[in-house]
PDB file of C-alpha atoms in Angstrom:
ATOM      1  CA  UNK V  23     -20.373 -17.868  -9.296  1.00 43.00           C
ATOM      2  CA  UNK V  24     -20.765 -19.867 -12.533  1.00 41.00           C
ATOM      3  CA  UNK V  25     -23.343 -17.409 -13.848  1.00 47.00           C
ATOM      4  CA  UNK V  26     -21.018 -14.498 -13.099  1.00 48.00           C
ATOM      5  CA  UNK V  27     -18.161 -16.237 -14.925  1.00 41.00           C
ATOM      6  CA  UNK V  28     -20.405 -16.860 -17.939  1.00 45.00           C
ATOM      7  CA  UNK V  29     -21.440 -13.207 -17.976  1.00 52.00           C
ATOM      8  CA  UNK V  30     -17.784 -12.137 -17.947  1.00 46.00           C
ATOM      9  CA  UNK V  31     -16.911 -14.534 -20.764  1.00 49.00           C
ATOM     10  CA  UNK V  32     -19.888 -13.337 -22.800  1.00 60.00           C
ATOM     11  CA  UNK V  33     -18.794  -9.717 -22.362  1.00 59.00           C
ATOM     12  CA  UNK V  34     -15.320 -10.620 -23.646  1.00 64.00           C
ATOM     13  CA  UNK V  35     -17.005 -12.044 -26.762  1.00 67.00           C
ATOM     14  CA  UNK V  36     -15.462 -14.377 -29.336  1.00 73.00           C
ATOM     15  CA  UNK V  37     -12.167 -14.067 -31.222  1.00 80.00           C
ATOM     16  CA  UNK V  38     -12.645 -11.278 -33.724  1.00 81.00           C
ATOM     17  CA  UNK V  39     -14.126  -8.847 -31.217  1.00 79.00           C
ATOM     18  CA  UNK V  40     -12.295  -5.747 -29.929  1.00 77.00           C
ATOM     19  CA  UNK V  41     -12.741  -6.987 -26.346  1.00 81.00           C
ATOM     20  CA  UNK V  42     -11.031 -10.292 -27.076  1.00 79.00           C
ATOM     21  CA  UNK V  43      -8.154  -8.522 -28.837  1.00 72.00           C
ATOM     22  CA  UNK V  44      -7.607  -6.068 -25.981  1.00 78.00           C
ATOM     23  CA  UNK V  45      -7.714  -8.844 -23.404  1.00 79.00           C
ATOM     24  CA  UNK V  46      -5.220 -10.903 -25.377  1.00 74.00           C
ATOM     25  CA  UNK V  47      -2.825  -7.982 -25.729  1.00 73.00           C
ATOM     26  CA  UNK V  48      -3.167  -7.248 -22.019  1.00 76.00           C
ATOM     27  CA  UNK V  49      -2.310 -10.862 -21.192  1.00 77.00           C
ATOM     28  CA  UNK V  50       0.703 -10.648 -23.508  1.00 73.00           C
ATOM     29  CA  UNK V  51       1.892  -7.469 -21.782  1.00 74.00           C
ATOM     30  CA  UNK V  52       1.532  -9.025 -18.343  1.00 76.00           C
ATOM     31  CA  UNK V  53       3.444 -12.118 -19.424  1.00 74.00           C
ATOM     32  CA  UNK V  54       6.261 -10.044 -20.928  1.00 73.00           C
ATOM     33  CA  UNK V  55       6.787  -7.546 -18.129  1.00 74.00           C
ATOM     34  CA  UNK V  56       5.632  -9.381 -15.017  1.00 71.00           C
ATOM     35  CA  UNK V  57       7.160 -12.765 -15.811  1.00 72.00           C
ATOM     36  CA  UNK V  58      10.337 -12.003 -17.809  1.00 69.00           C
ATOM     37  CA  UNK V  59      11.165 -15.711 -18.085  1.00 71.00           C
ATOM     38  CA  UNK V  60       8.107 -16.085 -20.304  1.00 70.00           C
ATOM     39  CA  UNK V  61       8.862 -13.082 -22.488  1.00 70.00           C
ATOM     40  CA  UNK V  62       8.970 -15.286 -25.585  1.00 74.00           C
ATOM     41  CA  UNK V  63       5.376 -16.363 -24.900  1.00 74.00           C
ATOM     42  CA  UNK V  64       4.361 -12.726 -24.530  1.00 69.00           C
ATOM     43  CA  UNK V  65       5.962 -11.827 -27.848  1.00 74.00           C
ATOM     44  CA  UNK V  66       4.193 -14.771 -29.474  1.00 75.00           C
ATOM     45  CA  UNK V  67       0.864 -13.445 -28.212  1.00 74.00           C
ATOM     46  CA  UNK V  68       1.618  -9.944 -29.531  1.00 73.00           C
ATOM     47  CA  UNK V  69       2.536 -11.343 -32.938  1.00 78.00           C
ATOM     48  CA  UNK V  70      -0.052 -14.095 -33.095  1.00 78.00           C
ATOM     49  CA  UNK V  71      -3.153 -12.083 -32.256  1.00 85.00           C
ATOM     50  CA  UNK V  72      -2.846  -9.615 -35.171  1.00 86.00           C
ATOM     51  CA  UNK V  73      -2.182 -12.530 -37.510  1.00 90.00           C
ATOM     52  CA  UNK V  74      -5.241 -14.336 -36.157  1.00 89.00           C
ATOM     53  CA  UNK V  75      -7.409 -11.263 -36.708  1.00 90.00           C
ATOM     54  CA  UNK V  76      -6.021 -10.841 -40.214  1.00 91.00           C
ATOM     55  CA  UNK V  77      -6.970 -14.430 -40.969  1.00 93.00           C
ATOM     56  CA  UNK V  78     -10.457 -14.011 -39.499  1.00 94.00           C
ATOM     57  CA  UNK V  79     -10.935 -10.861 -41.612  1.00 94.00           C
ATOM     58  CA  UNK V  80     -10.582 -12.838 -44.862  1.00 95.00           C
ATOM     59  CA  UNK V  81     -13.953 -13.428 -46.557  1.00 95.00           C
ATOM     60  CA  UNK V  82     -12.687 -16.938 -47.352  1.00 96.00           C
ATOM     61  CA  UNK V  83     -12.272 -17.649 -43.627  1.00 96.00           C
ATOM     62  CA  UNK V  84     -15.593 -16.061 -42.693  1.00 95.00           C
ATOM     63  CA  UNK V  85     -17.381 -18.188 -45.266  1.00 94.00           C
ATOM     64  CA  UNK V  86     -15.707 -21.359 -44.049  1.00 96.00           C
ATOM     65  CA  UNK V  87     -16.549 -20.742 -40.377  1.00 95.00           C
ATOM     66  CA  UNK V  88     -20.148 -19.679 -40.981  1.00 94.00           C
ATOM     67  CA  UNK V  89     -20.640 -22.410 -43.566  1.00 93.00           C
ATOM     68  CA  UNK V  90     -19.681 -25.040 -40.993  1.00 95.00           C
ATOM     69  CA  UNK V  91     -22.755 -24.186 -38.892  1.00 95.00           C
ATOM     70  CA  UNK V  92     -25.552 -26.779 -39.185  1.00 93.00           C
ATOM     71  CA  UNK V  93     -27.807 -26.355 -42.202  1.00 90.00           C
ATOM     72  CA  UNK V  94     -31.383 -25.751 -41.038  1.00 89.00           C
ATOM     73  CA  UNK V  95     -34.524 -25.509 -43.218  1.00 85.00           C
ATOM     74  CA  UNK V  96     -35.978 -21.995 -43.044  1.00 86.00           C
ATOM     75  CA  UNK V  97     -38.396 -19.787 -44.933  1.00 86.00           C
ATOM     76  CA  UNK V  98     -37.635 -16.446 -46.470  1.00 82.00           C
ATOM     77  CA  UNK V  99     -39.645 -13.313 -45.952  1.00 82.00           C
ATOM     78  CA  UNK V 100     -41.313 -13.663 -49.368  1.00 83.00           C
ATOM     79  CA  UNK V 101     -42.689 -17.172 -48.794  1.00 84.00           C
ATOM     80  CA  UNK V 102     -43.776 -17.331 -45.165  1.00 86.00           C
ATOM     81  CA  UNK V 103     -47.435 -16.657 -45.998  1.00 87.00           C
ATOM     82  CA  UNK V 104     -50.078 -14.695 -44.067  1.00 92.00           C
ATOM     83  CA  UNK V 105     -49.317 -14.088 -40.388  1.00 94.00           C
ATOM     84  CA  UNK V 106     -51.134 -12.778 -37.356  1.00 95.00           C
ATOM     85  CA  UNK V 107     -47.953 -11.941 -35.448  1.00 96.00           C
ATOM     86  CA  UNK V 108     -44.317 -11.569 -36.428  1.00 96.00           C
ATOM     87  CA  UNK V 109     -41.796 -12.137 -33.638  1.00 97.00           C
ATOM     88  CA  UNK V 110     -38.413 -10.448 -34.083  1.00 96.00           C
ATOM     89  CA  UNK V 111     -35.556 -11.610 -31.874  1.00 96.00           C
ATOM     90  CA  UNK V 112     -32.839  -9.179 -30.903  1.00 93.00           C
ATOM     91  CA  UNK V 113     -29.283 -10.383 -31.491  1.00 88.00           C
ATOM     92  CA  UNK V 114     -26.405 -10.097 -33.942  1.00 86.00           C
ATOM     93  CA  UNK V 115     -26.709  -8.303 -37.287  1.00 90.00           C
ATOM     94  CA  UNK V 116     -29.640  -6.086 -36.347  1.00 92.00           C
ATOM     95  CA  UNK V 117     -29.775  -4.258 -39.686  1.00 93.00           C
ATOM     96  CA  UNK V 118     -30.314  -7.554 -41.474  1.00 93.00           C
ATOM     97  CA  UNK V 119     -33.146  -8.349 -39.070  1.00 94.00           C
ATOM     98  CA  UNK V 120     -34.740  -4.985 -39.818  1.00 95.00           C
ATOM     99  CA  UNK V 121     -34.612  -5.672 -43.563  1.00 94.00           C
ATOM    100  CA  UNK V 122     -36.123  -9.152 -43.204  1.00 94.00           C
ATOM    101  CA  UNK V 123     -38.829  -7.894 -40.852  1.00 95.00           C
ATOM    102  CA  UNK V 124     -39.809  -5.058 -43.153  1.00 95.00           C
ATOM    103  CA  UNK V 125     -40.043  -7.443 -46.101  1.00 94.00           C
ATOM    104  CA  UNK V 126     -42.073 -10.003 -44.133  1.00 94.00           C
ATOM    105  CA  UNK V 127     -44.442  -7.252 -43.039  1.00 94.00           C
ATOM    106  CA  UNK V 128     -45.119  -6.237 -46.642  1.00 93.00           C
ATOM    107  CA  UNK V 129     -45.748  -9.838 -47.732  1.00 93.00           C
ATOM    108  CA  UNK V 130     -47.464 -11.343 -44.676  1.00 92.00           C
ATOM    109  CA  UNK V 131     -49.306  -8.325 -43.234  1.00 94.00           C
ATOM    110  CA  UNK V 132     -49.243  -9.363 -39.562  1.00 94.00           C
ATOM    111  CA  UNK V 133     -51.449  -7.439 -37.151  1.00 94.00           C
ATOM    112  CA  UNK V 134     -48.657  -7.217 -34.580  1.00 95.00           C
ATOM    113  CA  UNK V 135     -44.874  -7.239 -34.710  1.00 97.00           C
ATOM    114  CA  UNK V 136     -43.225  -8.109 -31.412  1.00 96.00           C
ATOM    115  CA  UNK V 137     -39.600  -7.122 -30.905  1.00 96.00           C
ATOM    116  CA  UNK V 138     -38.158  -9.287 -28.135  1.00 96.00           C
ATOM    117  CA  UNK V 139     -34.808  -9.099 -26.346  1.00 92.00           C
ATOM    118  CA  UNK V 140     -32.691  -7.254 -23.839  1.00 85.00           C
ATOM    119  CA  UNK V 141     -31.377  -4.657 -26.328  1.00 87.00           C
ATOM    120  CA  UNK V 142     -34.302  -4.759 -28.727  1.00 88.00           C
ATOM    121  CA  UNK V 143     -35.060  -1.048 -28.422  1.00 90.00           C
ATOM    122  CA  UNK V 144     -32.707  -0.325 -31.370  1.00 93.00           C
ATOM    123  CA  UNK V 145     -34.715  -2.666 -33.600  1.00 93.00           C
ATOM    124  CA  UNK V 146     -37.948  -1.201 -32.295  1.00 94.00           C
ATOM    125  CA  UNK V 147     -36.786   2.321 -33.128  1.00 94.00           C
ATOM    126  CA  UNK V 148     -35.517   1.427 -36.615  1.00 95.00           C
ATOM    127  CA  UNK V 149     -38.503  -0.551 -37.911  1.00 95.00           C
ATOM    128  CA  UNK V 150     -40.802   2.460 -38.533  1.00 95.00           C
ATOM    129  CA  UNK V 151     -38.163   3.970 -40.838  1.00 94.00           C
ATOM    130  CA  UNK V 152     -38.184   0.645 -42.723  1.00 94.00           C
ATOM    131  CA  UNK V 153     -41.936   0.898 -43.331  1.00 93.00           C
ATOM    132  CA  UNK V 154     -43.502  -0.834 -40.327  1.00 94.00           C
ATOM    133  CA  UNK V 155     -46.344   1.251 -38.793  1.00 94.00           C
ATOM    134  CA  UNK V 156     -45.492   2.155 -35.168  1.00 94.00           C
ATOM    135  CA  UNK V 157     -49.058   1.338 -34.097  1.00 95.00           C
ATOM    136  CA  UNK V 158     -48.433  -2.322 -34.912  1.00 95.00           C
ATOM    137  CA  UNK V 159     -45.128  -2.565 -33.045  1.00 96.00           C
ATOM    138  CA  UNK V 160     -44.732  -3.983 -29.557  1.00 95.00           C
ATOM    139  CA  UNK V 161     -41.542  -4.196 -27.472  1.00 95.00           C
ATOM    140  CA  UNK V 162     -40.613  -6.611 -24.701  1.00 95.00           C
ATOM    141  CA  UNK V 163     -37.032  -6.145 -23.427  1.00 93.00           C
ATOM    142  CA  UNK V 164     -37.394  -8.613 -20.553  1.00 92.00           C
ATOM    143  CA  UNK V 165     -36.058 -11.818 -22.208  1.00 92.00           C
ATOM    144  CA  UNK V 166     -32.307 -11.323 -21.812  1.00 90.00           C
ATOM    145  CA  UNK V 167     -31.088 -14.592 -23.353  1.00 92.00           C
ATOM    146  CA  UNK V 168     -31.943 -16.675 -26.401  1.00 93.00           C
ATOM    147  CA  UNK V 169     -33.503 -19.328 -24.172  1.00 94.00           C
ATOM    148  CA  UNK V 170     -35.618 -16.663 -22.497  1.00 95.00           C
ATOM    149  CA  UNK V 171     -36.766 -15.444 -25.915  1.00 96.00           C
ATOM    150  CA  UNK V 172     -37.880 -18.961 -26.812  1.00 96.00           C
ATOM    151  CA  UNK V 173     -39.707 -19.282 -23.494  1.00 96.00           C
ATOM    152  CA  UNK V 174     -41.423 -16.002 -24.359  1.00 96.00           C
ATOM    153  CA  UNK V 175     -42.638 -17.583 -27.605  1.00 96.00           C
ATOM    154  CA  UNK V 176     -43.807 -20.683 -25.726  1.00 96.00           C
ATOM    155  CA  UNK V 177     -45.889 -18.490 -23.420  1.00 96.00           C
ATOM    156  CA  UNK V 178     -47.177 -16.395 -26.304  1.00 95.00           C
ATOM    157  CA  UNK V 179     -48.295 -19.383 -28.361  1.00 95.00           C
ATOM    158  CA  UNK V 180     -49.954 -20.933 -25.310  1.00 95.00           C
ATOM    159  CA  UNK V 181     -51.930 -17.734 -24.768  1.00 95.00           C
ATOM    160  CA  UNK V 182     -52.813 -17.441 -28.483  1.00 94.00           C
ATOM    161  CA  UNK V 183     -52.880 -21.016 -29.835  1.00 92.00           C
ATOM    162  CA  UNK V 184     -54.675 -20.112 -33.070  1.00 93.00           C
ATOM    163  CA  UNK V 185     -52.407 -17.222 -34.044  1.00 94.00           C
ATOM    164  CA  UNK V 186     -50.146 -17.719 -37.042  1.00 95.00           C
ATOM    165  CA  UNK V 187     -46.639 -16.660 -36.024  1.00 96.00           C
ATOM    166  CA  UNK V 188     -43.094 -16.643 -37.378  1.00 96.00           C
ATOM    167  CA  UNK V 189     -39.735 -15.751 -35.846  1.00 96.00           C
ATOM    168  CA  UNK V 190     -37.138 -13.484 -37.466  1.00 96.00           C
ATOM    169  CA  UNK V 191     -33.509 -14.138 -36.500  1.00 93.00           C
ATOM    170  CA  UNK V 192     -30.173 -13.926 -38.279  1.00 93.00           C
ATOM    171  CA  UNK V 193     -28.969 -16.740 -40.490  1.00 93.00           C
ATOM    172  CA  UNK V 194     -26.055 -17.342 -38.115  1.00 94.00           C
ATOM    173  CA  UNK V 195     -28.346 -17.795 -35.113  1.00 94.00           C
ATOM    174  CA  UNK V 196     -30.843 -20.051 -36.917  1.00 94.00           C
ATOM    175  CA  UNK V 197     -29.295 -23.409 -35.828  1.00 95.00           C
ATOM    176  CA  UNK V 198     -29.536 -22.487 -32.142  1.00 95.00           C
ATOM    177  CA  UNK V 199     -33.065 -21.103 -32.489  1.00 95.00           C
ATOM    178  CA  UNK V 200     -34.142 -24.190 -34.418  1.00 95.00           C
ATOM    179  CA  UNK V 201     -32.694 -26.484 -31.745  1.00 95.00           C
ATOM    180  CA  UNK V 202     -34.518 -24.609 -28.999  1.00 96.00           C
ATOM    181  CA  UNK V 203     -37.851 -24.510 -30.830  1.00 95.00           C
ATOM    182  CA  UNK V 204     -37.594 -28.240 -31.507  1.00 94.00           C
ATOM    183  CA  UNK V 205     -36.843 -28.959 -27.856  1.00 94.00           C
ATOM    184  CA  UNK V 206     -39.805 -26.787 -26.820  1.00 94.00           C
ATOM    185  CA  UNK V 207     -42.096 -28.515 -29.386  1.00 93.00           C
ATOM    186  CA  UNK V 208     -42.799 -25.222 -31.085  1.00 94.00           C
ATOM    187  CA  UNK V 209     -44.012 -25.306 -34.676  1.00 91.00           C
ATOM    188  CA  UNK V 210     -43.193 -21.742 -35.676  1.00 94.00           C
ATOM    189  CA  UNK V 211     -41.530 -20.941 -39.033  1.00 94.00           C
ATOM    190  CA  UNK V 212     -38.088 -19.351 -38.820  1.00 95.00           C
ATOM    191  CA  UNK V 213     -37.339 -16.471 -41.176  1.00 94.00           C
ATOM    192  CA  UNK V 214     -33.630 -16.288 -41.909  1.00 92.00           C
ATOM    193  CA  UNK V 215     -32.453 -12.678 -41.872  1.00 92.00           C
ATOM    194  CA  UNK V 216     -29.298 -11.777 -43.793  1.00 90.00           C
ATOM    195  CA  UNK V 217     -26.300 -10.513 -41.919  1.00 89.00           C
ATOM    196  CA  UNK V 218     -25.707  -6.776 -42.111  1.00 87.00           C
ATOM    197  CA  UNK V 219     -23.029  -6.894 -44.817  1.00 86.00           C
ATOM    198  CA  UNK V 220     -22.368 -10.201 -46.518  1.00 85.00           C
ATOM    199  CA  UNK V 221     -18.688 -10.694 -47.445  1.00 86.00           C
ATOM    200  CA  UNK V 222     -17.874 -11.597 -51.034  1.00 86.00           C
ATOM    201  CA  UNK V 223     -17.926 -15.337 -51.704  1.00 85.00           C
ATOM    202  CA  UNK V 224     -15.982 -15.620 -54.931  1.00 85.00           C
ATOM    203  CA  UNK V 225     -13.109 -14.231 -56.969  1.00 89.00           C
ATOM    204  CA  UNK V 226      -9.843 -12.757 -55.797  1.00 88.00           C
ATOM    205  CA  UNK V 227     -11.529 -10.539 -53.197  1.00 92.00           C
ATOM    206  CA  UNK V 228     -12.067 -13.507 -50.875  1.00 93.00           C
ATOM    207  CA  UNK V 229      -8.378 -13.068 -50.018  1.00 93.00           C
ATOM    208  CA  UNK V 230      -8.733  -9.362 -49.154  1.00 93.00           C
ATOM    209  CA  UNK V 231      -9.356  -8.726 -45.423  1.00 94.00           C
ATOM    210  CA  UNK V 232     -12.444  -6.675 -44.547  1.00 94.00           C
ATOM    211  CA  UNK V 233     -14.104  -5.561 -41.339  1.00 92.00           C
ATOM    212  CA  UNK V 234     -17.384  -7.142 -42.480  1.00 92.00           C
ATOM    213  CA  UNK V 235     -15.731 -10.550 -42.849  1.00 94.00           C
ATOM    214  CA  UNK V 236     -14.155 -10.166 -39.397  1.00 93.00           C
ATOM    215  CA  UNK V 237     -17.606  -9.563 -37.914  1.00 93.00           C
ATOM    216  CA  UNK V 238     -19.015 -12.648 -39.623  1.00 94.00           C
ATOM    217  CA  UNK V 239     -16.121 -14.760 -38.342  1.00 94.00           C
ATOM    218  CA  UNK V 240     -16.642 -13.438 -34.818  1.00 92.00           C
ATOM    219  CA  UNK V 241     -20.406 -14.024 -34.837  1.00 93.00           C
ATOM    220  CA  UNK V 242     -20.037 -17.497 -36.364  1.00 94.00           C
ATOM    221  CA  UNK V 243     -17.399 -18.513 -33.800  1.00 93.00           C
ATOM    222  CA  UNK V 244     -19.746 -17.324 -31.060  1.00 92.00           C
ATOM    223  CA  UNK V 245     -22.560 -19.451 -32.498  1.00 93.00           C
ATOM    224  CA  UNK V 246     -20.350 -22.541 -32.710  1.00 94.00           C
ATOM    225  CA  UNK V 247     -19.409 -22.071 -29.050  1.00 91.00           C
ATOM    226  CA  UNK V 248     -23.021 -21.428 -28.033  1.00 92.00           C
ATOM    227  CA  UNK V 249     -24.208 -24.550 -29.846  1.00 94.00           C
ATOM    228  CA  UNK V 250     -21.601 -26.651 -28.052  1.00 92.00           C
ATOM    229  CA  UNK V 251     -22.586 -25.102 -24.712  1.00 91.00           C
ATOM    230  CA  UNK V 252     -26.292 -25.710 -25.317  1.00 93.00           C
ATOM    231  CA  UNK V 253     -25.674 -29.318 -26.373  1.00 93.00           C
ATOM    232  CA  UNK V 254     -23.540 -29.892 -23.280  1.00 91.00           C
ATOM    233  CA  UNK V 255     -26.436 -28.814 -21.070  1.00 90.00           C
ATOM    234  CA  UNK V 256     -28.955 -30.845 -23.076  1.00 92.00           C
ATOM    235  CA  UNK V 257     -30.928 -27.769 -24.102  1.00 94.00           C
ATOM    236  CA  UNK V 258     -30.684 -28.653 -27.810  1.00 92.00           C
ATOM    237  CA  UNK V 259     -29.891 -31.806 -29.749  1.00 80.00           C
ATOM    238  CA  UNK V 260     -28.836 -30.523 -33.182  1.00 59.00           C
ATOM    239  CA  UNK V 261     -25.867 -32.257 -34.818  1.00 55.00           C
TER     240      UNK V 261
END
């Protein structure tokens, strides 16, 4: 029952997503027309949700929410050094992960690139166009959660203890990945991939709403919630 509820909540996504907006508007409609006594609350929902989304779409807001995530030491694709295997996690901002993976491949020349995750086929299909030879790509769609991806790495490193590996994940997901790798006693460098389209971070345009900023706000809110959930269960211990 709890797992089903979590799956439903995950499908709704965080504030900033279309699903969350549609659900909120549906709740407002129900309140207004099913419970007329609470019509004022329904109107507040109809007015408040668009204002909330407008606020979340400001680059200034997106920067503040994402900037409040824990700061974690990472490496960039240019400085990770030689690798035997590069492990690419599926998740948010897939285009940024493709760019970071392609750059790490050029610099580190790993023999294998593993793309891991439940919807990782998109990454797998896009990497050859970014310059990664298909013969060196491997896909494992079985790990459906971030914790399952980390367990995959634990098993992989146990089977190949001498292999030099690194993990590619988005800069927003880094704190959660770092917490899980620390808890699993993994010593694998984390390559921080950029998000697909970084919002502006200075000048008057930080006050101009954009879809890209809305996406960053949504993904960052999701990561804050996921970090709190993981800490609650004792899976990670990051501050």
